[in-house]
Tab-separated table of C-alpha atoms in Angstrom:
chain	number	residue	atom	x	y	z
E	68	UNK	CA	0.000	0.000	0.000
E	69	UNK	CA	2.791	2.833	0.941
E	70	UNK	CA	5.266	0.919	-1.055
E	71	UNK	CA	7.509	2.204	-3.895
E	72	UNK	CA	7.023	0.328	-7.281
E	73	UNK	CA	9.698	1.740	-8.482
E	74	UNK	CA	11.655	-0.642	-6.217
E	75	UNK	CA	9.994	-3.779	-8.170
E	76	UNK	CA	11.335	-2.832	-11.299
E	77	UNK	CA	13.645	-4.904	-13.275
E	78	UNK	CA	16.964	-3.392	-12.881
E	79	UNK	CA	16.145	-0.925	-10.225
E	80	UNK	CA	18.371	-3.308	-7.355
E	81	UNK	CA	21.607	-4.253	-9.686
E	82	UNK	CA	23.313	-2.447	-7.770
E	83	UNK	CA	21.876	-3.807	-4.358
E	84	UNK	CA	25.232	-5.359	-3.554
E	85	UNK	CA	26.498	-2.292	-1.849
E	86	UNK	CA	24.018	-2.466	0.859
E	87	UNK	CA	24.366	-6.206	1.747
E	88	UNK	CA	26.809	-7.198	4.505
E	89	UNK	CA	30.364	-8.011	3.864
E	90	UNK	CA	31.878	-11.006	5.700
E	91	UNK	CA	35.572	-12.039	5.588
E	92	UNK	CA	36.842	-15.533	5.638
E	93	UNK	CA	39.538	-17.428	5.365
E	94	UNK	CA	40.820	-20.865	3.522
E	95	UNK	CA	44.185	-22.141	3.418
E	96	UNK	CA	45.683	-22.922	0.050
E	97	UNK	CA	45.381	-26.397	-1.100
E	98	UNK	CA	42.397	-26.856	1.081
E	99	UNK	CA	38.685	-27.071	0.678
E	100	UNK	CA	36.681	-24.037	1.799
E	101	UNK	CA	33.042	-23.380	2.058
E	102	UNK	CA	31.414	-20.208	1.131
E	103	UNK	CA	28.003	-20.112	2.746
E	104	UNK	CA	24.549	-18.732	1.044
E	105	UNK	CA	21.116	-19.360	1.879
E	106	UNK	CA	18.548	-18.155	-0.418
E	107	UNK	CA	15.344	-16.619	1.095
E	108	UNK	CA	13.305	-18.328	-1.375
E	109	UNK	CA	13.464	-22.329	-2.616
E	110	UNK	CA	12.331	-21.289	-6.353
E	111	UNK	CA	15.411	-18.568	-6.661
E	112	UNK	CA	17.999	-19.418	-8.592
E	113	UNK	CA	21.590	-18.855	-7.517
E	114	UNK	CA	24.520	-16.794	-9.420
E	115	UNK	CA	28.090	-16.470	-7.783
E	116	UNK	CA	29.973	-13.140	-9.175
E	117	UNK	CA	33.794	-12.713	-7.787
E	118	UNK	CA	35.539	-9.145	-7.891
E	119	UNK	CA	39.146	-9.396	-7.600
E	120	UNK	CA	41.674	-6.230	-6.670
E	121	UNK	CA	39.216	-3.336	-7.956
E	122	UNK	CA	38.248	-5.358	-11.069
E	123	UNK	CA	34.819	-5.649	-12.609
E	124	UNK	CA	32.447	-7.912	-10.879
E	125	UNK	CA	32.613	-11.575	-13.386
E	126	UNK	CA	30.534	-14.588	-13.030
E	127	UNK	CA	32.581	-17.542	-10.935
E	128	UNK	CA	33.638	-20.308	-13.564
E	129	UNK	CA	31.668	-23.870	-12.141
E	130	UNK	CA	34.223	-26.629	-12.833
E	131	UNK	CA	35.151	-29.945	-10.921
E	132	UNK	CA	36.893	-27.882	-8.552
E	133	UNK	CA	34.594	-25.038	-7.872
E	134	UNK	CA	31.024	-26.343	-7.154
E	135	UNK	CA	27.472	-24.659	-6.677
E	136	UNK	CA	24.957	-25.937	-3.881
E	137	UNK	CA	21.966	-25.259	-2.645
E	138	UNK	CA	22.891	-23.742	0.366
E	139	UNK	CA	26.863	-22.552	-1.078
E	140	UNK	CA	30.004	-22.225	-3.088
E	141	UNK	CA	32.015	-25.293	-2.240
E	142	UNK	CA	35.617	-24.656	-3.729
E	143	UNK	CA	37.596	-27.852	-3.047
E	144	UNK	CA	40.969	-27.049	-3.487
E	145	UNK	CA	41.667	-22.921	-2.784
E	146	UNK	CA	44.429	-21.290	-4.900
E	147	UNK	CA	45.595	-18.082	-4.851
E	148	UNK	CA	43.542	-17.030	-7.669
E	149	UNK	CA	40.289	-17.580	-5.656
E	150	UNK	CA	40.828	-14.789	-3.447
E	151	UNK	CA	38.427	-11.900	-3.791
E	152	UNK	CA	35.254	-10.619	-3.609
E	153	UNK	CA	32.098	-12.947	-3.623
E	154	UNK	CA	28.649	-12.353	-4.321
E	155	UNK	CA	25.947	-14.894	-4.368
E	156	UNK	CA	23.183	-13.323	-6.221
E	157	UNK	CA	19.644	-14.990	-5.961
E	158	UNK	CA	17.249	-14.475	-8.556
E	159	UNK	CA	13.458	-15.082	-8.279
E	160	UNK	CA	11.328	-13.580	-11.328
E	161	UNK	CA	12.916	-11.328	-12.652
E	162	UNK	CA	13.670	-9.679	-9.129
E	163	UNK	CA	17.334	-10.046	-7.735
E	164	UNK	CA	18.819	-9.533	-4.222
E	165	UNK	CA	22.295	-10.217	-3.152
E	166	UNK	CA	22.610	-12.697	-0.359
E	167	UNK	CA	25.674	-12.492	1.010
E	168	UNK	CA	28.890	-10.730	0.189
E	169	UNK	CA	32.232	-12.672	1.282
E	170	UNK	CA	36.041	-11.134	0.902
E	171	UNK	CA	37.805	-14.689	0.740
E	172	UNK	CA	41.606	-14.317	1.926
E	173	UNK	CA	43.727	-17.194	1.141
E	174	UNK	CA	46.238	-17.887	3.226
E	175	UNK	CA	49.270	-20.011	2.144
E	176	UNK	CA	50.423	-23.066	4.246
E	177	UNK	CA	53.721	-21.300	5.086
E	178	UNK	CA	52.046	-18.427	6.903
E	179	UNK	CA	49.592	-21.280	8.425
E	180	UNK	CA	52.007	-23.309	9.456
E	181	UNK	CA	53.965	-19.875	11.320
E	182	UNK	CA	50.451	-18.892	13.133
E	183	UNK	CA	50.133	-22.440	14.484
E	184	UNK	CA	53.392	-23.413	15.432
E	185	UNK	CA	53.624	-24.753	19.014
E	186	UNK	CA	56.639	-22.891	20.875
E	187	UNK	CA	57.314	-22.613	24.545
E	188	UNK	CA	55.479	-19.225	24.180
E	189	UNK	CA	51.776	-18.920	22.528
E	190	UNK	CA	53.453	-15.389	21.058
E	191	UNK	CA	57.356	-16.381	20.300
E	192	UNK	CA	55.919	-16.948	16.379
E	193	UNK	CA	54.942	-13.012	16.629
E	194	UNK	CA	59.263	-12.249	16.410
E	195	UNK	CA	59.585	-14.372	13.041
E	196	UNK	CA	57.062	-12.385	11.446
E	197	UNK	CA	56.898	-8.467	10.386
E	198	UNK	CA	53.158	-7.346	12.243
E	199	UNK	CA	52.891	-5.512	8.795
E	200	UNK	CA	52.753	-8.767	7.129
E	201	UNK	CA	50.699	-10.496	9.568
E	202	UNK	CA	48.238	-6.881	9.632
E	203	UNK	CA	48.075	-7.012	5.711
E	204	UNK	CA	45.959	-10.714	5.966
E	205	UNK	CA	43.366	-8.883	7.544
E	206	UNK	CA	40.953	-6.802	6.541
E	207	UNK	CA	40.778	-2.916	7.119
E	208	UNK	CA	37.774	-3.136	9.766
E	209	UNK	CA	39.675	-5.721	11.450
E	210	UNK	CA	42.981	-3.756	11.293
E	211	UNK	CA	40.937	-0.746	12.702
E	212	UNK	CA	39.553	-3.177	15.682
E	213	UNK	CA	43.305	-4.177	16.368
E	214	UNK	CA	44.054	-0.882	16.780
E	215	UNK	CA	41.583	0.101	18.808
E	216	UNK	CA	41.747	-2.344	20.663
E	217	UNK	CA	45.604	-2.322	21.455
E	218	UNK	CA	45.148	2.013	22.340
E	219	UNK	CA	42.233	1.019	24.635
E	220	UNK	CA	44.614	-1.881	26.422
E	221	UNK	CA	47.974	0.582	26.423
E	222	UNK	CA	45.330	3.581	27.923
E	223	UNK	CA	43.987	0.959	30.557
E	224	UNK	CA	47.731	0.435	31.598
E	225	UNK	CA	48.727	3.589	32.239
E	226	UNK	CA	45.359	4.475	34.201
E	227	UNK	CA	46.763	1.603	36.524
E	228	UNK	CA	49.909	2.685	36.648
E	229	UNK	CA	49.281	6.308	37.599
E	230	UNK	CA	46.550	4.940	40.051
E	231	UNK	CA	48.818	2.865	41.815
E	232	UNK	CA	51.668	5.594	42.189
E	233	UNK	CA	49.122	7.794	43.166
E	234	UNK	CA	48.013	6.211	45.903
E	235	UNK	CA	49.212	5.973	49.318
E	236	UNK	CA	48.362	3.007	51.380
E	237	UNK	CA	45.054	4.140	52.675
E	238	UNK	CA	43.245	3.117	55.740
E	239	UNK	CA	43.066	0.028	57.400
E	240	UNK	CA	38.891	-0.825	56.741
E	241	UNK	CA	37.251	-4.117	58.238
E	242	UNK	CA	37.711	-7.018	59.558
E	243	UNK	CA	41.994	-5.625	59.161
E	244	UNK	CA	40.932	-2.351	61.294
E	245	UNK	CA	39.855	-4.306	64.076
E	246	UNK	CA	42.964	-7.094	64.188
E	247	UNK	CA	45.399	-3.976	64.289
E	248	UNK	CA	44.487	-3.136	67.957
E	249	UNK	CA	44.780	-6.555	69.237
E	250	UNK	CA	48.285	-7.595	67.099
E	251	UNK	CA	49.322	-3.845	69.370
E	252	UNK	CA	48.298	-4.754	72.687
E	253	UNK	CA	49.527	-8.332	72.156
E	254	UNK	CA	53.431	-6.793	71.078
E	255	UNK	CA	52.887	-4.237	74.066
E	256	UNK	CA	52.151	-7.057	76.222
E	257	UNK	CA	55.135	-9.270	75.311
E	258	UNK	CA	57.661	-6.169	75.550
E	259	UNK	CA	56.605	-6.179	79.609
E	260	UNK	CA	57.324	-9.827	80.101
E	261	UNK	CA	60.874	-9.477	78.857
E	262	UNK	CA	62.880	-8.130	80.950
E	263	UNK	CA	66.516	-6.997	79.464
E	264	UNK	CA	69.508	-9.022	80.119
E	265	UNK	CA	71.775	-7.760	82.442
């Protein structure tokens, strides 16, 4: 009733890509990855587009290797090449939404093999690696939440710091403020029964 028709128009959502939700995943090269997309509607047909480094948008080549399902892309052996920009694109007549929208990084078993090596410290692989390297597998909205979150962690250690040097020792409060008497009248009472050796 307070619709827009316009909106129902063939063409009018091509470019309804931009509003869907970007999700990034990873797959290690040489292994199989799984690129998840449920369509909304059983009778809408399915159409994978990949955009690699700024390129145009082109339809994902179906082979042996790279396979279509009902509920994903199923790519059983990831190469380098398959890194990108996914879209699966559902189509039910005539109108078409975009599902999901999936920046694949593919990571090679070298740089794999460095995250998950098992030294005496969980960190001690972070010195074989440049962070710029390890930064650059990620995507900028996780770089951004890195780096927010190592300001918020350096700002929470110098509140503690300055807190603590700060501070005097305050106080005695509870059950401590009430022992402190007693532990005094107990010394007090020991220094009587000693007499000094003469």
């Amino acid at each position: 009733m307070h619709g827009n028709p316009l909106t129902q128009c063939r063409g009018f959502n091509l470019k309804a890509y931009r509003n869907a939700v970007e999700i990034t995943q990873y797959g290690v090269k040489n292994n199989t990855t799984f690129l998840e997309c449920v369509p909304k509607s059983p009778q809408a047909s399915i159409r994978w587009l990949i955009q690699r480094d700024n390129d145009r948008r082109k339809e994902v080549k179906l082979n042996d290797r790279v396979l279509s399902t009902e509920l994903g892309l199923l790519i059983r052996s990831v190469q380098q090449s398959d890194q990108g920009l996914y879209y699966c694109l559902t189509t039910e007549n005539g109108f078409k939404r975009t599902v999901a929208k999936i920046r694949l990084h593919v990571l090679s078993e070298a740089m794999v093999s460095v995250l998950t090596n098992k030294q005496p410290s969980p960190w001690a692989w972070g010195s074989s690696v440049h962070p710029k390297v390890l930064l650059a597998t990620f995507s900028p909205a996780e770089n951004m939440a890195v780096q927010q979150y190592c300001k918020e962690r350096k700002d929470s250690q110098k509140l503690q710091q300055r807190q603590q040097q700060s501070q005097p020792p305050g106080p005695l409060r509870g059950d401590l403020a009430k022992l402190r008497p007693l532990l005094d009248r107990r010394k007090s009472r020991n220094r009587r029964h000693h007499l000094p050796k003469v």
